[in-house]
CSV table of C-alpha atoms in Angstrom, one decimal:
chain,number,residue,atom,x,y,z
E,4,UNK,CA,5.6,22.7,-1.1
E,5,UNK,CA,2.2,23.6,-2.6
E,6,UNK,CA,1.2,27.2,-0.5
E,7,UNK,CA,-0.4,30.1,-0.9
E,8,UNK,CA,0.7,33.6,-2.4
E,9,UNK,CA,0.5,35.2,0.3
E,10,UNK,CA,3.2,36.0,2.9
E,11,UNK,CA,3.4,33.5,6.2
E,12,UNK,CA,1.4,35.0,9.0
E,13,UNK,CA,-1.6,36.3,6.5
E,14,UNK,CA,-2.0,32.8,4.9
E,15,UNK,CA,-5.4,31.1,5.4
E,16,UNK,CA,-7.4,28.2,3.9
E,17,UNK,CA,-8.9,28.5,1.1
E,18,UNK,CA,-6.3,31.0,-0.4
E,19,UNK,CA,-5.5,28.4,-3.5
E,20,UNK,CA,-7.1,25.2,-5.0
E,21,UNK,CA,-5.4,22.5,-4.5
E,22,UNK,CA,-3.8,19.6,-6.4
E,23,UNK,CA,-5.6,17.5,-8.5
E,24,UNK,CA,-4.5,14.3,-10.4
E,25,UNK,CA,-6.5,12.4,-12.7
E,26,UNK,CA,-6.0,9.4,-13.7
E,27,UNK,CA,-6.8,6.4,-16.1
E,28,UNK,CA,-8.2,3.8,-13.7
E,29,UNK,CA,-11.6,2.5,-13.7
E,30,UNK,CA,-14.4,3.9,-11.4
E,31,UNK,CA,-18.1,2.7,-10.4
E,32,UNK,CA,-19.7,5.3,-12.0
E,33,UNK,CA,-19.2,4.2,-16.0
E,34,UNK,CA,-16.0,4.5,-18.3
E,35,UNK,CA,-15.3,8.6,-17.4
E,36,UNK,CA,-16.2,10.7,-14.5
E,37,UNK,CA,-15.8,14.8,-14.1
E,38,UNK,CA,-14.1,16.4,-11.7
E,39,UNK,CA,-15.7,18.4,-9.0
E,40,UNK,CA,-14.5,22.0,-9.6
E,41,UNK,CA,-14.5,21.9,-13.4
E,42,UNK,CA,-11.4,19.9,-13.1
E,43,UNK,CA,-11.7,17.6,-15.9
E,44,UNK,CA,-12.3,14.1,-17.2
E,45,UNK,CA,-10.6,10.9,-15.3
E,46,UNK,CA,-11.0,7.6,-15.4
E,47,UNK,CA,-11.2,4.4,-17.8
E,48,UNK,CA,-10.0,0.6,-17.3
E,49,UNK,CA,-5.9,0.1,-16.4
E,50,UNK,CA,-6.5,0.2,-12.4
E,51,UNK,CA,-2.2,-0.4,-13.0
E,52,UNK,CA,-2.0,3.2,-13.8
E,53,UNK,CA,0.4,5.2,-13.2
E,54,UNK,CA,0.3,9.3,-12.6
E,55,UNK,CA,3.7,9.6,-11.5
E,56,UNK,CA,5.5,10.7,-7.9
E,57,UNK,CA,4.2,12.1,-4.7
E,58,UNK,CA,7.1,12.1,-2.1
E,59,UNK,CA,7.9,14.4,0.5
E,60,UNK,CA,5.2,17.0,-0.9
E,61,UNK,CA,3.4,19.4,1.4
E,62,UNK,CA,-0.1,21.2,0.0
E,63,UNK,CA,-1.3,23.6,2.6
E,64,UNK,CA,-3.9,26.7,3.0
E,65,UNK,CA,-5.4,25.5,-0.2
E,66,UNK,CA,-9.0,24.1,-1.3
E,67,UNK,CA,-12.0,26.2,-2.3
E,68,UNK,CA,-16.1,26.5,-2.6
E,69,UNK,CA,-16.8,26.4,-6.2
E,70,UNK,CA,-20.8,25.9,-4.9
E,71,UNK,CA,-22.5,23.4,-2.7
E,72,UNK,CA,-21.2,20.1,-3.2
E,73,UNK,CA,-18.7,21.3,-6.2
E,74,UNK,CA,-15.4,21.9,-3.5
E,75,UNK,CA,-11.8,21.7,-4.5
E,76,UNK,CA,-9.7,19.0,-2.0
E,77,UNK,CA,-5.9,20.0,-1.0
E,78,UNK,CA,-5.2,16.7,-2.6
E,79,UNK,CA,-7.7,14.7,-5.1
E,80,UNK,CA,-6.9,11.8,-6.3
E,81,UNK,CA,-9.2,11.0,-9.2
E,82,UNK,CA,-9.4,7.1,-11.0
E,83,UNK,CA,-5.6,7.3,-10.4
E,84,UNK,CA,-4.2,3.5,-10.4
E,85,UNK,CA,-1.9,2.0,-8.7
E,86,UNK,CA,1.1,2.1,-10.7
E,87,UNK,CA,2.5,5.9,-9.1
E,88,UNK,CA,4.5,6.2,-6.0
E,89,UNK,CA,2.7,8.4,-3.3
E,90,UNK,CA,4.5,8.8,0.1
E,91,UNK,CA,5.1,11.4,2.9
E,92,UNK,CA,2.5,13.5,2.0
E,93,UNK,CA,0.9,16.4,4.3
E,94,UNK,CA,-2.2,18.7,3.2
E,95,UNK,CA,-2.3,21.3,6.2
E,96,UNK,CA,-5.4,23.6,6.6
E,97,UNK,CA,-7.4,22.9,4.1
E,98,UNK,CA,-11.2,24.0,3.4
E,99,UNK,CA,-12.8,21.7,2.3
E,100,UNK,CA,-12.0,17.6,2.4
E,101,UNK,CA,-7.3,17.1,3.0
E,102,UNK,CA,-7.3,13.8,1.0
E,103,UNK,CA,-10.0,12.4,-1.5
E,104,UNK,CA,-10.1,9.1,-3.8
E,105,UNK,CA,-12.4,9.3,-6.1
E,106,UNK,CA,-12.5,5.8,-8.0
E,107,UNK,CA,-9.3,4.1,-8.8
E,108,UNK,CA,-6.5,1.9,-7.0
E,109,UNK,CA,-4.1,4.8,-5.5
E,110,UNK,CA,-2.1,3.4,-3.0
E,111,UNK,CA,-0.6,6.3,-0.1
E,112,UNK,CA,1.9,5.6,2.9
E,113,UNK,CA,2.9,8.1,5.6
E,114,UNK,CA,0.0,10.9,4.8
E,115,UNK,CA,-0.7,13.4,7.1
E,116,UNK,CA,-4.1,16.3,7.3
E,117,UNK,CA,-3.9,18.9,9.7
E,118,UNK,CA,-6.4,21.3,10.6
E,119,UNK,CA,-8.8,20.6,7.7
E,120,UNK,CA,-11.9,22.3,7.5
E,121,UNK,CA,-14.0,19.5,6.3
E,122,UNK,CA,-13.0,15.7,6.1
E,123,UNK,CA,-9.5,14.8,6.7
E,124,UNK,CA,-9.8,11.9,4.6
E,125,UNK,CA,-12.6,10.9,2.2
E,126,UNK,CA,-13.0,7.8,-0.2
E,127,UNK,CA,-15.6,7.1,-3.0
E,128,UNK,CA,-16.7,6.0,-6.4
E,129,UNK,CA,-15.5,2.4,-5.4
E,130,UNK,CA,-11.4,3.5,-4.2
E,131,UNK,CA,-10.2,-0.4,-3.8
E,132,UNK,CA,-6.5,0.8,-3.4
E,133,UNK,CA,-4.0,0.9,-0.4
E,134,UNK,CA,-2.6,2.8,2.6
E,135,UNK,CA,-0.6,2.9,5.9
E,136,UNK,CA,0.6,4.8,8.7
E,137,UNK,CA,-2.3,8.0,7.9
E,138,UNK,CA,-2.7,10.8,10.3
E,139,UNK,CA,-5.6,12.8,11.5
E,140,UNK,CA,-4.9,16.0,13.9
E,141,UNK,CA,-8.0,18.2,13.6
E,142,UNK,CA,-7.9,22.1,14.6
E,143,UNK,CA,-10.6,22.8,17.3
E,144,UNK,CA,-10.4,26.8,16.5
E,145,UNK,CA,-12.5,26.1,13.2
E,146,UNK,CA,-15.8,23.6,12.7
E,147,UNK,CA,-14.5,20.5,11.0
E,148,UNK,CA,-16.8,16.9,9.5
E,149,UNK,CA,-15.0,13.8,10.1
E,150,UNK,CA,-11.9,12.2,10.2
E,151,UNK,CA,-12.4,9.4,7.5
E,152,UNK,CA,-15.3,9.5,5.2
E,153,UNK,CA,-15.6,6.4,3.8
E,154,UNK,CA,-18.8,5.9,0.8
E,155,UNK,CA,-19.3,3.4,-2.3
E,156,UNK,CA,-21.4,6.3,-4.2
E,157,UNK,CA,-24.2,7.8,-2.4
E,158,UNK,CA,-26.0,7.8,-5.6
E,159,UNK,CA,-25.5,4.2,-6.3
E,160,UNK,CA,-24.9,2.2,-3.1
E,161,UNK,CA,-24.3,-1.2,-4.4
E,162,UNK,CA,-22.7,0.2,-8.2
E,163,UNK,CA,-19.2,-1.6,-8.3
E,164,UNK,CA,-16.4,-2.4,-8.1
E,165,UNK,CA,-17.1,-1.6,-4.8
E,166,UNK,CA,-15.2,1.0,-2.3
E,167,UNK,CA,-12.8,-1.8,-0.8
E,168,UNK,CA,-9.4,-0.3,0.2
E,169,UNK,CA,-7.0,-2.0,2.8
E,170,UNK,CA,-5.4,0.8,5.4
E,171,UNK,CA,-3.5,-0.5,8.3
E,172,UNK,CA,-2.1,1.9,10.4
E,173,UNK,CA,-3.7,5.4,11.0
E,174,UNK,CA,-4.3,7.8,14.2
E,175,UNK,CA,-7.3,9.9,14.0
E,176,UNK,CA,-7.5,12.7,16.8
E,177,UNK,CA,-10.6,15.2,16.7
E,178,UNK,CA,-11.1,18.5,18.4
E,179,UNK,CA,-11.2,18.1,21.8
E,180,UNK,CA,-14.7,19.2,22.4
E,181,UNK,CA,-13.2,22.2,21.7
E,182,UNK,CA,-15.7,24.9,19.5
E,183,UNK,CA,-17.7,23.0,16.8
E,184,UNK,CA,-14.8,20.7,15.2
E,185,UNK,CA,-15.0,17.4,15.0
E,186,UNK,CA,-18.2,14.9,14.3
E,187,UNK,CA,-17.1,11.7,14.0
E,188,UNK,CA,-13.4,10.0,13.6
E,189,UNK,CA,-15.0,7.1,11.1
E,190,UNK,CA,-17.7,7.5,9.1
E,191,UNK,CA,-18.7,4.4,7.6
E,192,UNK,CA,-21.4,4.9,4.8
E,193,UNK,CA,-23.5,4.4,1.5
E,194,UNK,CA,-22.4,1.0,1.0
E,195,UNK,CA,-18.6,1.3,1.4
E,196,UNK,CA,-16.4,-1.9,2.1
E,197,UNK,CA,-12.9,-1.6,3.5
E,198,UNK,CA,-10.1,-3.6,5.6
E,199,UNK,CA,-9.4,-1.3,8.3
E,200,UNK,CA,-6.3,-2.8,11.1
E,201,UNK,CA,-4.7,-1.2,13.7
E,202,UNK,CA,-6.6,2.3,14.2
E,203,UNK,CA,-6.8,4.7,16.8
E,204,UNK,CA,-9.5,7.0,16.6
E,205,UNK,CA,-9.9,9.5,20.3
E,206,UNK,CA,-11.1,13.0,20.8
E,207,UNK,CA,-14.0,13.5,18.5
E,208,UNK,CA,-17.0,15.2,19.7
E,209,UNK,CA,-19.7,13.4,18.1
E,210,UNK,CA,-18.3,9.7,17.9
E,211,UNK,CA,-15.7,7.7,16.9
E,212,UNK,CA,-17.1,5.1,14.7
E,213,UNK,CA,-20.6,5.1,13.0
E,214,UNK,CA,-21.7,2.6,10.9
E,215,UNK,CA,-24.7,3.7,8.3
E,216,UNK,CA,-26.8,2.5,5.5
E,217,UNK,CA,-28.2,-0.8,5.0
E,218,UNK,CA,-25.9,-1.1,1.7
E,219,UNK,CA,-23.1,-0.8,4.1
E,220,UNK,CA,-24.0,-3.2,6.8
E,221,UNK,CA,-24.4,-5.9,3.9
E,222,UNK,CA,-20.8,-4.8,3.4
E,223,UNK,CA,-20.1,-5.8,7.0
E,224,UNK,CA,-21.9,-9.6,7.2
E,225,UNK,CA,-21.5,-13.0,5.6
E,226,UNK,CA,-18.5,-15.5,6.0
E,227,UNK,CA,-16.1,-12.9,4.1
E,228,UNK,CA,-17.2,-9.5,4.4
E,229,UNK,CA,-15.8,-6.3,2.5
E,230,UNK,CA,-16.3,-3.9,5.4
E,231,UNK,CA,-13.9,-5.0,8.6
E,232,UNK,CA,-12.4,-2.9,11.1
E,233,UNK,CA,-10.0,-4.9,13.6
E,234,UNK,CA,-7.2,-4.6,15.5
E,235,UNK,CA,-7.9,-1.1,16.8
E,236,UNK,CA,-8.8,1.3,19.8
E,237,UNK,CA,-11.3,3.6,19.8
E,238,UNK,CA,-11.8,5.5,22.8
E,239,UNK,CA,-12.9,8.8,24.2
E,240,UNK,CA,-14.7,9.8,21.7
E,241,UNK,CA,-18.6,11.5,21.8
E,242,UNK,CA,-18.7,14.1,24.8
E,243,UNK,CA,-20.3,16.8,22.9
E,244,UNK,CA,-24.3,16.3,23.7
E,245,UNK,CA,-24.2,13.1,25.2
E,246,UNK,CA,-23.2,11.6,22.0
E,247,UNK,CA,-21.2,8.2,22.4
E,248,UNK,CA,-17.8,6.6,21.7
E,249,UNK,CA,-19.2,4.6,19.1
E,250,UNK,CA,-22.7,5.4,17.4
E,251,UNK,CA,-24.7,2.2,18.1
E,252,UNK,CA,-27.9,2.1,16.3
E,253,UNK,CA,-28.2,5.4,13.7
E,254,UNK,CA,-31.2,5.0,12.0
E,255,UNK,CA,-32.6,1.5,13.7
E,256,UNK,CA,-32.8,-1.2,11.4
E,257,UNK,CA,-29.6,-3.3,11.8
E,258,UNK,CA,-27.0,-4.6,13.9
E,259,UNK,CA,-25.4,-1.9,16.0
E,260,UNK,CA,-22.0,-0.7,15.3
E,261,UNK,CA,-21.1,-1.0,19.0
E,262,UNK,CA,-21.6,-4.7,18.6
E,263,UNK,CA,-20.2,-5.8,15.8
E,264,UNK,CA,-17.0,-3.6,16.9
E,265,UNK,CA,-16.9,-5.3,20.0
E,266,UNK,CA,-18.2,-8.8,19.6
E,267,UNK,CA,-17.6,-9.9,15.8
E,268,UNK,CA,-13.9,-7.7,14.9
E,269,UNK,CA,-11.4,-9.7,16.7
E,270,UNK,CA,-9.0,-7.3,18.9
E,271,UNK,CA,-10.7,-4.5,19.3
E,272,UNK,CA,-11.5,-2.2,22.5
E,273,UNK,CA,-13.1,0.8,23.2
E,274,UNK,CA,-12.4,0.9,27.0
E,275,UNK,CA,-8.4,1.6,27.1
E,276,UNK,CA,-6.7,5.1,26.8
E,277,UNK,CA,-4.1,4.4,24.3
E,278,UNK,CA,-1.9,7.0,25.3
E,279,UNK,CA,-0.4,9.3,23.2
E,280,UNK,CA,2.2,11.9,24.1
E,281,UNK,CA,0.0,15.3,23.2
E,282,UNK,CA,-2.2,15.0,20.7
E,283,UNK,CA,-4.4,17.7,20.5
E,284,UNK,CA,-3.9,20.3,17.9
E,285,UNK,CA,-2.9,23.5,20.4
E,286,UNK,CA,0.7,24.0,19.1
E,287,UNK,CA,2.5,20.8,17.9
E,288,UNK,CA,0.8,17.6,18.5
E,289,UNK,CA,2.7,14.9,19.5
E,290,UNK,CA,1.0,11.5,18.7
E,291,UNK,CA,4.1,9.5,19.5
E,292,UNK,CA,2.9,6.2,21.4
E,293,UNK,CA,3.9,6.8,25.6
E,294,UNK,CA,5.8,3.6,27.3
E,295,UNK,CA,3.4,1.1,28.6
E,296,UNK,CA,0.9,1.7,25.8
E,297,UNK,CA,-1.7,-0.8,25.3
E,298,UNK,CA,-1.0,0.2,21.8
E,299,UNK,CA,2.5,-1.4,21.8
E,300,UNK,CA,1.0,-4.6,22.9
E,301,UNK,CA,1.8,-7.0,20.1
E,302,UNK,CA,-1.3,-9.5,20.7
E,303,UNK,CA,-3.6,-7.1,19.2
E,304,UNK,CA,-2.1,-6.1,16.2
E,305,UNK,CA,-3.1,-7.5,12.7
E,306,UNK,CA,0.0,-8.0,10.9
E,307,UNK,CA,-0.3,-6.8,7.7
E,308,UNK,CA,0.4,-9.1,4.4
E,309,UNK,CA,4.1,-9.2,3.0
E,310,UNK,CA,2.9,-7.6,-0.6
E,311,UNK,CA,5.6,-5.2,-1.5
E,312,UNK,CA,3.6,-2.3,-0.2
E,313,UNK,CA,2.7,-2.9,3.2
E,314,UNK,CA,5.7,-2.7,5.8
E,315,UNK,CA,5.4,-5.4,8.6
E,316,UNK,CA,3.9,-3.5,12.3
E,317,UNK,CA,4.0,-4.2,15.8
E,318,UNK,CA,1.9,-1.6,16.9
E,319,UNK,CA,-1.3,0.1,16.6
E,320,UNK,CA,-1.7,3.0,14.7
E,321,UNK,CA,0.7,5.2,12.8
E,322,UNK,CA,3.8,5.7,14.6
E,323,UNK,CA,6.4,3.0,15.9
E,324,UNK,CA,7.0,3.3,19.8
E,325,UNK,CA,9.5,5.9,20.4
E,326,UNK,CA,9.5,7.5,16.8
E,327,UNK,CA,7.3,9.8,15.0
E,328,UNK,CA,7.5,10.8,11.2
E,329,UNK,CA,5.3,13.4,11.4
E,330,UNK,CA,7.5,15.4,13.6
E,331,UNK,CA,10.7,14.9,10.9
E,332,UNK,CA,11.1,18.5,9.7
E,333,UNK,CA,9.3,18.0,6.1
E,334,UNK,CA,5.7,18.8,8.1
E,335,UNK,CA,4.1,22.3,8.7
E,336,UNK,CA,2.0,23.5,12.1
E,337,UNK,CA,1.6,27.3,12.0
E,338,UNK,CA,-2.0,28.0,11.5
E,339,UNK,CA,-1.3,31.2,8.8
């Protein structure tokens, strides 16, 4: 466990930094980057990297403001390659982003952010790694940004390798509409690709899937294209405002997301609760799937491929019917 120094029930986020590992895999921003933070140099060529063992590792009431745009993550993975072992991870109320790949091939299973402050998950610099069975349970006490948010580079759309990781198996679960948590559960932006399978994104107050940026659209067409998410519910989402379950048309000039969710992803609905136990983030969330879930329903699942990483599913997002990991013991809820 990664905490704060100060005694439980006068802990907060923000108290600590965070954990940062860099790493000697190869980015799309040139042979070395710098860490946000001042936390040094990463990156190179040998995406087979290896910075070593994450299992069973909590990192909570951490991350700071360093100054705008220059924040400290709970956990940051940066050009880290795929050669370490990362597994049953939690970063619990963090300030700024829980989890963020910058660059590299890092591959994560069983991860879990509670109550960040920021984005639960974030990706960019051109991540092409892998992960499963990822949880999202935003605090509605505190603002929060989104549950994934997913970029190339937002300073060079199009630079590659291009962002292009393959994540099967995650539950994202926003606010509530409770105070000013929660914008959207996927943010899909700046020229990201991606294989997203078996999601369920409910409960956030702006939307639960937006698709933005030109660069990232071009992700999304063609015969093969880098940027697909299939397999997955996405439902009651966007009742703060009169925002929508899924954000259609943001800026105008392309196919809208609502349609290519719908029409071109095979398997995917946004019209079905997929009912979950108690998800919302008052005392312990409970995102175990209920009997009769539409999520347990085998024909839409995308089975994931038999690589040695991936562990075969029959289910939609990221716990089995009648079991939940993130309720084990190893995972923290108290808020201080």
């Amino acid at each position: 466990v990664f905490t704060s120094s100060k005694d439980p029930g006068s802990r907060a986020r923000g108290d600590w930094g965070g954990l940062i590992i860099n790493g000697l895999a190869g980015t799309n921003v040139g042979d070395e980057a710098y860490g946000e933070g001042g936390t040094g140099w990463y990156g190179g060529d040998n995406d087979a990297d290896g910075s070593g063992t994450l299992s069973y590792v909590r990192v909570e009431f951490a991350g700071q403001l360093i100054s705008p745009d220059n924040e400290l993550n709970g956990i940051a993975f940066q050009g880290t390659g795929r050669g370490g072992t990362n597994h049953h991870v939690q970063v619990h109320y963090n300030e700024d982003d829980g989890i963020e790949f910058f660059g590299g091939a890092s591959e994560l299973k069983y991860a879990l952010v509670t109550g960040a402050r920021d984005d639960s998950f974030d990706w960019t610099l051109g991540w092409t790694g892998k992960g499963q069975f990822w949880v999202v349970v935003q605090d509605g006490a505190v603002a929060a940004d989104h549950g994934f948010e997913s970029d190339n580079w937002e300073d060079g759309m199009t630079n590659t390798p291009i962002a292009n990781p393959q994540i099967y198996n995650a539950t994202l679960i926003g606010s509530a509409d409770t105070g000013d948590a929660g914008d959207d559960g996927l943010k899909l932006r700046h020229g990201t690709g991606g294989k997203l399978y078996n999601f369920i994104v409910s409960y956030f107050r702006e939307t639960g899937m937006t698709v933005e940026d030109q660069a990232t659209w071009d992700q999304a067409n063609g015969a093969d294209p880098n940027l697909t998410q299939a397999s997955s519910i996405i439902y009651n989402n966007g009742s703060w405002s009169g925002k929508n379950n899924i954000d259609d048309n943001p800026e105008g000039s392309w196919q809208g997301s609502l349609t290519w969710f719908n029409e071109d992803m095979p398997m995917n609905r946004d019209d079905v609760d997929p009912m979950l136990a108690n998800p919302v983030y008052y005392l312990v969330p409970d995102i175990s799937i209920l009997p009769g879930s539409p999520a347990a329903d085998t024909r839409y699942v995308q089975f994931p491929p038999n690589d040695g990483f991936f562990e075969p599913v029959n289910y939609l997002g990221a716990t089995a019917p009648g079991s939940n990991w993130t309720l084990d013991g190893w995972t923290i809820w108290s808020k201080n």
